[in-house]
Coordinates of C-alpha atoms in Angstrom, one line a residue:
M1 CA 56.8 11.3 33.7
Q2 CA 53.3 9.4 33.1
N3 CA 50.4 11.4 34.2
L4 CA 48.6 9.7 37.3
Y5 CA 45.1 10.5 37.6
S6 CA 43.2 10.9 41.1
Y7 CA 40.4 9.2 42.0
S8 CA 38.1 8.1 45.3
L9 CA 37.5 4.7 45.2
D10 CA 34.8 3.6 47.7
G11 CA 35.9 5.9 50.3
L12 CA 39.6 5.0 49.5
E13 CA 42.0 7.3 47.8
A14 CA 43.5 6.1 44.5
V15 CA 45.8 6.8 41.6
S16 CA 46.0 5.0 38.4
F17 CA 48.0 5.7 34.8
I18 CA 44.3 5.5 33.3
P19 CA 42.5 8.5 32.5
S20 CA 38.6 8.8 32.8
L21 CA 37.7 5.9 35.0
P22 CA 34.0 6.2 36.4
F23 CA 34.9 7.0 39.7
P24 CA 34.6 10.4 41.4
E25 CA 37.9 12.7 41.4
G26 CA 40.5 12.2 44.4
H27 CA 41.8 14.2 46.9
D28 CA 45.5 15.6 47.3
V29 CA 46.3 13.1 50.2
P30 CA 48.8 10.1 50.0
P31 CA 47.0 7.7 47.9
S32 CA 46.5 3.5 49.2
C33 CA 45.2 1.8 45.9
V34 CA 46.8 1.9 42.5
L35 CA 44.4 1.0 39.6
A36 CA 45.5 -0.8 36.9
R37 CA 44.0 -3.0 34.2
Q38 CA 46.0 -6.4 33.7
D39 CA 44.8 -10.0 32.6
P40 CA 42.9 -11.5 35.2
S41 CA 44.2 -14.9 35.5
S42 CA 47.8 -13.8 35.6
G43 CA 47.9 -13.1 39.1
P44 CA 46.2 -11.2 42.4
A45 CA 43.0 -9.5 41.8
A46 CA 44.6 -6.9 44.5
R47 CA 47.9 -7.1 45.6
L48 CA 50.9 -5.0 47.7
L49 CA 52.5 -3.2 45.3
T50 CA 55.9 -3.0 45.8
D51 CA 57.4 -1.8 42.2
F52 CA 55.1 0.6 39.8
R53 CA 57.3 -2.0 37.0
T54 CA 55.2 -5.0 37.8
L55 CA 51.9 -3.1 36.2
C56 CA 53.8 -2.9 32.9
V57 CA 53.2 -6.6 32.2
D58 CA 50.9 -9.5 33.5
G59 CA 52.0 -12.2 36.2
G60 CA 55.1 -13.5 35.7
V61 CA 58.6 -14.7 37.0
S62 CA 59.5 -11.0 35.8
W63 CA 57.0 -9.9 39.1
L64 CA 60.1 -11.5 41.1
D65 CA 63.0 -9.6 39.9
P66 CA 61.0 -6.2 38.3
R67 CA 65.0 -4.8 36.8
R68 CA 63.5 -7.8 34.3
I69 CA 60.6 -5.9 32.8
S70 CA 62.6 -2.7 33.2
P71 CA 66.0 -1.0 34.5
E72 CA 64.6 2.3 34.9
I73 CA 62.4 2.7 37.7
P74 CA 58.9 4.8 37.1
E75 CA 59.1 8.5 38.4
T76 CA 56.0 8.9 40.5
P77 CA 54.8 12.3 42.9
V78 CA 56.0 12.5 45.8
K79 CA 52.7 11.5 47.5
T80 CA 52.2 8.6 46.1
S81 CA 56.2 7.7 46.3
F82 CA 55.2 8.0 50.2
S83 CA 52.0 5.7 50.1
L84 CA 54.9 2.9 48.5
S85 CA 58.0 3.1 50.3
S86 CA 55.7 3.2 53.7
G87 CA 54.3 -0.4 52.4
C88 CA 50.6 0.7 52.0
L89 CA 49.9 0.6 48.6
T90 CA 47.6 -1.8 47.1
A91 CA 47.7 -2.8 43.1
V92 CA 44.0 -3.4 42.2
N93 CA 43.2 -5.5 39.0
L94 CA 39.8 -3.7 37.4
S95 CA 40.0 -6.4 35.1
Y96 CA 39.2 -9.3 37.5
P97 CA 35.3 -9.0 38.1
R98 CA 35.4 -9.4 41.7
W99 CA 38.0 -6.4 42.5
R100 CA 35.9 -4.9 45.3
D101 CA 35.7 -8.2 47.1
A102 CA 39.6 -8.2 46.5
L103 CA 39.8 -5.1 49.0
S104 CA 37.9 -6.7 51.4
F105 CA 40.2 -10.0 51.3
V106 CA 43.2 -7.7 52.0
R107 CA 41.8 -6.1 55.0
P108 CA 40.1 -9.2 57.1
A109 CA 39.1 -9.1 60.2
S110 CA 41.7 -9.2 63.3
G111 CA 41.2 -12.1 65.8
K112 CA 41.9 -15.8 65.9
K113 CA 40.8 -18.1 63.3
R114 CA 38.6 -20.3 62.7
V115 CA 40.3 -23.5 60.8
H116 CA 38.5 -26.7 59.1
L117 CA 40.2 -29.5 58.2
L118 CA 39.2 -31.7 55.4
A119 CA 40.6 -35.5 56.0
V120 CA 42.8 -36.8 58.9
G121 CA 44.8 -39.7 57.8
D122 CA 48.5 -39.7 58.1
V123 CA 49.4 -36.0 56.6
G124 CA 46.2 -34.0 58.1
G125 CA 46.6 -36.3 61.3
T126 CA 50.5 -34.6 62.2
L127 CA 49.4 -31.3 61.0
L128 CA 46.6 -31.3 63.3
T129 CA 49.0 -32.0 66.1
A130 CA 51.2 -29.2 65.3
L131 CA 48.6 -26.8 64.9
K132 CA 46.9 -28.0 67.9
L133 CA 50.7 -27.5 70.2
L134 CA 51.7 -24.1 68.4
G135 CA 48.2 -22.4 67.2
G136 CA 47.0 -21.0 70.3
D137 CA 47.8 -17.2 69.3
V138 CA 46.4 -17.3 65.9
I139 CA 43.6 -20.5 66.3
S140 CA 41.0 -20.3 68.2
T141 CA 39.0 -23.9 66.6
I142 CA 40.3 -26.7 64.7
G143 CA 37.2 -28.5 62.7
I144 CA 38.0 -31.6 61.2
C145 CA 35.9 -33.6 58.9
D146 CA 36.5 -36.9 57.4
L147 CA 35.1 -39.5 55.9
D148 CA 35.1 -41.9 58.5
E149 CA 33.6 -40.9 61.6
K150 CA 35.0 -42.8 64.1
T151 CA 38.7 -41.5 62.6
V152 CA 37.3 -37.9 63.6
A153 CA 36.3 -38.6 66.9
R154 CA 38.7 -40.8 67.8
W155 CA 41.1 -37.0 66.8
C156 CA 38.9 -34.9 69.0
A157 CA 39.2 -36.7 71.9
E158 CA 43.2 -37.8 72.0
M159 CA 43.1 -33.5 70.9
G160 CA 40.6 -32.3 73.6
Q161 CA 43.0 -34.7 76.3
I162 CA 46.3 -32.4 75.3
S163 CA 46.5 -28.9 77.4
W164 CA 49.0 -27.3 79.7
P165 CA 47.8 -28.2 83.5
W166 CA 45.7 -25.6 84.7
E167 CA 45.9 -23.3 81.5
Y168 CA 43.0 -25.5 79.8
D169 CA 42.1 -22.7 77.2
S170 CA 45.4 -22.0 76.4
L171 CA 45.4 -24.3 73.2
P172 CA 43.0 -24.5 70.1
D173 CA 39.9 -26.3 70.9
V174 CA 39.4 -29.2 68.0
V175 CA 35.8 -30.1 67.0
P176 CA 34.2 -32.1 64.8
V177 CA 32.5 -30.3 61.4
D178 CA 30.2 -31.3 58.9
S179 CA 31.1 -31.6 55.4
S180 CA 28.3 -29.0 54.6
C181 CA 29.9 -26.9 57.0
L182 CA 32.9 -27.0 56.1
F183 CA 33.3 -23.3 54.4
D184 CA 32.0 -21.8 57.7
C185 CA 35.4 -20.8 59.1
D186 CA 38.6 -18.8 57.9
V187 CA 40.9 -21.4 56.8
F188 CA 40.3 -24.5 55.1
I189 CA 42.8 -26.6 54.4
F190 CA 42.7 -29.8 51.7
A191 CA 44.2 -32.9 52.9
A192 CA 42.0 -35.2 51.2
A193 CA 44.2 -38.0 48.9
K194 CA 42.1 -40.4 46.6
S195 CA 45.3 -42.9 46.7
I196 CA 49.0 -42.9 47.5
P197 CA 51.1 -45.1 46.2
P198 CA 52.6 -47.6 48.3
V199 CA 56.2 -47.8 49.6
G200 CA 57.8 -50.3 47.4
S201 CA 55.7 -49.7 44.3
G202 CA 58.7 -48.3 42.0
V203 CA 57.0 -45.2 41.4
Q204 CA 59.6 -42.3 40.9
D205 CA 57.7 -39.1 40.8
V206 CA 54.6 -39.8 43.4
R207 CA 53.1 -36.5 43.6
M208 CA 52.2 -36.2 40.0
A209 CA 51.2 -40.3 40.1
Q210 CA 48.5 -38.4 42.6
L211 CA 47.6 -35.6 40.5
E212 CA 44.3 -37.4 38.6
A213 CA 43.1 -38.7 41.4
N214 CA 43.5 -35.9 43.6
R215 CA 42.1 -33.1 41.3
P216 CA 38.6 -34.1 41.0
L217 CA 38.8 -34.3 45.1
V218 CA 40.1 -30.3 45.2
E219 CA 37.9 -29.3 42.1
R220 CA 35.0 -30.7 44.0
F221 CA 35.9 -28.6 46.9
A222 CA 36.5 -25.7 45.2
L223 CA 32.6 -26.0 44.1
Q224 CA 31.7 -26.1 47.2
A225 CA 33.7 -23.1 48.0
R226 CA 32.2 -21.0 45.4
S227 CA 28.7 -22.1 46.5
A228 CA 29.4 -21.1 49.9
S229 CA 30.9 -17.4 48.6
F230 CA 33.8 -18.5 51.2
G231 CA 35.4 -15.3 51.8
G232 CA 38.6 -17.3 53.7
L233 CA 41.8 -18.7 52.5
F234 CA 41.6 -22.1 50.9
V235 CA 44.9 -24.2 51.6
V236 CA 46.3 -27.1 49.6
L237 CA 48.6 -29.3 51.3
S238 CA 47.6 -32.7 49.2
D239 CA 50.5 -33.6 45.9
P240 CA 50.8 -32.2 43.6
V241 CA 50.2 -29.0 45.6
D242 CA 50.6 -26.2 42.7
Q243 CA 48.9 -27.7 40.0
L244 CA 45.9 -28.8 42.5
C245 CA 46.0 -25.0 43.5
Q246 CA 45.6 -24.2 39.9
A247 CA 42.8 -26.9 39.5
A248 CA 40.9 -25.4 42.4
W249 CA 40.8 -22.1 41.5
R250 CA 40.0 -22.7 38.0
A251 CA 36.9 -25.0 38.7
S252 CA 35.4 -22.8 41.7
N253 CA 35.6 -19.7 38.6
V254 CA 33.8 -21.7 35.9
G255 CA 30.3 -21.3 35.7
P256 CA 27.1 -23.3 34.8
D257 CA 28.1 -22.7 31.2
G258 CA 31.5 -23.9 31.3
V259 CA 33.0 -20.4 30.7
L260 CA 35.2 -18.8 32.9
D261 CA 33.4 -16.2 34.6
Y262 CA 35.5 -15.7 37.7
Q263 CA 32.7 -15.3 40.4
G264 CA 34.5 -18.1 42.5
L265 CA 37.9 -18.6 44.4
L266 CA 40.0 -15.3 44.3
P267 CA 43.2 -16.2 42.9
E268 CA 44.9 -14.9 46.3
Q269 CA 42.7 -17.0 48.1
V270 CA 44.5 -20.2 47.4
Q271 CA 47.6 -20.7 48.2
G272 CA 49.6 -24.2 48.0
Y273 CA 51.9 -25.6 51.5
G274 CA 54.5 -28.0 49.4
L275 CA 57.7 -25.3 49.0
G276 CA 58.5 -25.3 53.2
V277 CA 59.3 -28.3 53.7
M278 CA 61.7 -28.3 50.5
T279 CA 62.9 -25.5 51.6
A280 CA 63.8 -27.4 55.2
R281 CA 65.6 -30.3 53.4
A282 CA 68.2 -28.2 51.5
A283 CA 69.0 -27.1 55.1
Y284 CA 68.9 -30.1 56.1
F285 CA 72.0 -31.0 53.0
A286 CA 73.3 -28.0 53.7
K287 CA 74.1 -28.1 57.3
Q288 CA 75.8 -32.0 56.5
D289 CA 78.0 -30.6 53.5
A290 CA 80.0 -27.5 53.8
R291 CA 80.1 -26.9 50.5
F292 CA 76.1 -25.5 50.8
A293 CA 76.7 -23.6 53.7
S294 CA 75.4 -20.6 52.4
Y295 CA 72.2 -21.6 51.2
L296 CA 71.8 -21.5 55.3
S297 CA 72.1 -17.5 55.2
E298 CA 71.9 -16.4 51.7
G299 CA 69.7 -19.2 49.8
R300 CA 66.4 -19.4 48.6
S301 CA 63.8 -22.6 47.1
F302 CA 61.6 -21.5 44.2
G303 CA 58.9 -23.7 42.2
P304 CA 56.8 -26.7 43.1
H305 CA 56.7 -29.6 45.4
G306 CA 58.3 -31.6 43.0
K307 CA 59.7 -31.5 39.4
G308 CA 60.6 -27.9 38.7
L309 CA 61.6 -27.2 42.1
V310 CA 64.6 -24.4 42.0
I311 CA 67.3 -24.3 45.0
A312 CA 69.5 -21.4 45.0
N313 CA 72.6 -21.8 47.2
S314 CA 73.2 -18.4 47.0
I315 CA 71.5 -15.4 46.1
R316 CA 74.5 -12.9 46.2
D317 CA 77.4 -15.6 45.0
Y318 CA 75.0 -17.6 42.7
D319 CA 77.0 -21.2 41.8
D320 CA 74.7 -22.9 39.4
G321 CA 76.4 -26.4 39.6
L322 CA 76.3 -26.5 43.8
S323 CA 72.8 -25.1 42.9
Q324 CA 71.7 -27.8 40.9
E325 CA 73.1 -30.7 43.3
L326 CA 71.4 -29.6 46.2
T327 CA 68.2 -29.4 44.8
R328 CA 68.4 -33.0 43.1
L329 CA 69.3 -33.9 46.9
T330 CA 66.4 -31.7 47.9
L331 CA 63.9 -33.4 45.8
E332 CA 65.3 -37.2 46.2
A333 CA 65.2 -36.9 50.0
N334 CA 61.1 -37.7 50.0
L335 CA 62.6 -41.0 48.0
R336 CA 65.3 -41.9 50.6
I337 CA 62.5 -42.4 53.7
R338 CA 60.8 -44.7 51.5
D339 CA 64.1 -46.4 50.8
L340 CA 63.6 -47.0 54.7
G341 CA 60.1 -48.7 54.5
F342 CA 58.2 -45.4 55.0
K343 CA 55.8 -43.0 53.9
P344 CA 57.6 -39.8 54.0
Y345 CA 54.6 -37.4 55.5
V346 CA 56.3 -36.2 58.7
A347 CA 58.1 -33.4 57.8
P348 CA 55.4 -32.5 54.7
A349 CA 52.8 -32.1 57.4
V350 CA 54.6 -30.0 59.7
A351 CA 57.7 -28.1 57.6
S352 CA 55.0 -27.7 54.9
G353 CA 51.8 -27.4 56.5
A354 CA 51.7 -26.3 60.5
M355 CA 54.4 -24.0 60.2
Q356 CA 53.8 -22.2 57.1
L357 CA 50.2 -21.9 58.0
L358 CA 51.2 -20.2 61.3
L359 CA 53.4 -17.6 59.6
T360 CA 50.6 -16.9 57.3
L361 CA 48.0 -16.0 59.9
R362 CA 50.9 -14.2 61.5
G363 CA 51.7 -11.8 58.7
A364 CA 55.2 -13.4 58.7
W365 CA 56.9 -14.5 55.6
H366 CA 56.5 -17.9 54.7
C367 CA 57.2 -20.6 51.5
G368 CA 53.7 -20.8 49.6
S369 CA 52.5 -21.4 46.0
V370 CA 50.8 -18.3 44.8
P371 CA 49.0 -17.1 41.6
L372 CA 51.7 -15.9 39.3
G373 CA 51.3 -15.7 35.7
G374 CA 48.6 -18.0 35.0
V375 CA 50.0 -20.9 37.3
W376 CA 51.0 -21.7 41.1
F377 CA 54.3 -21.0 42.1
G378 CA 56.5 -21.7 45.4
V379 CA 57.7 -18.2 46.5
R380 CA 58.4 -16.5 49.8
N381 CA 55.7 -14.0 50.6
R382 CA 53.3 -12.7 52.9
F383 CA 49.9 -11.5 53.8
T384 CA 49.8 -7.5 54.4
P385 CA 46.8 -5.4 55.5
Y386 CA 47.1 -4.3 52.3
G387 CA 47.5 -7.9 49.7
L388 CA 50.0 -10.5 49.1
E389 CA 53.1 -9.3 48.9
L390 CA 56.0 -11.3 46.8
E391 CA 59.8 -10.9 47.9
T392 CA 61.4 -9.2 45.4
L393 CA 65.4 -10.1 44.4
D394 CA 68.3 -8.9 42.3
L395 CA 68.5 -12.1 40.5
P396 CA 71.3 -13.8 38.8
D397 CA 71.2 -14.1 34.8
A398 CA 71.7 -18.7 35.4
L399 CA 68.9 -18.4 38.7
Y400 CA 66.5 -16.8 36.3
A401 CA 67.0 -18.8 33.6
R402 CA 65.8 -21.3 35.7
L403 CA 62.9 -19.8 36.9
Q404 CA 61.7 -19.3 33.6
E405 CA 62.0 -22.9 32.8
T406 CA 59.9 -24.1 35.7
A407 CA 57.4 -21.8 34.6
E408 CA 56.8 -23.1 31.5
I409 CA 57.1 -26.6 33.4
L410 CA 54.4 -25.5 35.3
R411 CA 52.1 -24.4 32.3
G412 CA 52.2 -27.4 30.6
V413 CA 50.8 -30.1 33.3
L414 CA 47.3 -28.7 33.3

């Protein structure tokens, strides 16, 4: 068994495989932190630790199946094992300059959250309506900002006139927000889009066609988040979701000299909501074709909201052929809506946007893109009082190979 050293870290008990760290000696009690040194660009600065093997490699898809790192589980002292099995052990990456701020992020203040939404176009307006109706238990106010002041006035008035009879304070208030105050909130949602290929344009990969237009926009607001020392959740809903998450994080962490200084958004502060609708679309097809029925109880979705998406018909009885077919149907679902002459924004706004945000704020499992191996990768995850938790599974070889391929696709875009 490798030696674990005890430390006292800002009032928290910690352990580490690293000797002689510059912290006071800890006490013989169950620790709440494990201190490590990993590539600061490879994953969260602080996360819930569910398997010690993930400390042995920098972030990557192997974190989703720790058996791929090592077949043997590291032996640890009883008190540390108790913290691990209890789900209350935070892995802290000391190589990340803002690791102390990361500890504050994983232990946020309780209570309802203030949400600010940038842009109330087709997607933003639909998202706003769903959050207003469904978010009363976790959202106090929804602030909206748009270039068109009349659009803001219209949505504030419309939303203000929606309430349950005689329960006029049960739904979140919707209020205008000036662009200078966008980051005076707990959750910021980027739903702005500079251009969307029109219906009938013939563009096959609509999401990637938006990268060039939307990347400067998200980078601009990421820099504003850095200037505001934003400590909340930075949500990306605009396409291409996963690549814009990576662009936002990197832009916020580059100093005036152009060097990556890690003084902006924490990796775990940035999450993309695009996988939720892909998960729901796969279920839509699974309900229509009995061959895919296993997906409804045993299936999973991984990867981006676009090329590289991985739908697994079942984790237990994985069938690569069926999974590839279901993935194709899911990927092309938005094109079928365009074939009808409509922009496919309703399902993404609700299934990827509103539903996943509400699950996030409730601390529940949800679909989202998170930092994993230097890219933002869609997985089942949740926020806990001890950090971001990624679902780990025993992944079949063929499925694991698809995930590795997707990671390489994402690395090749930015």
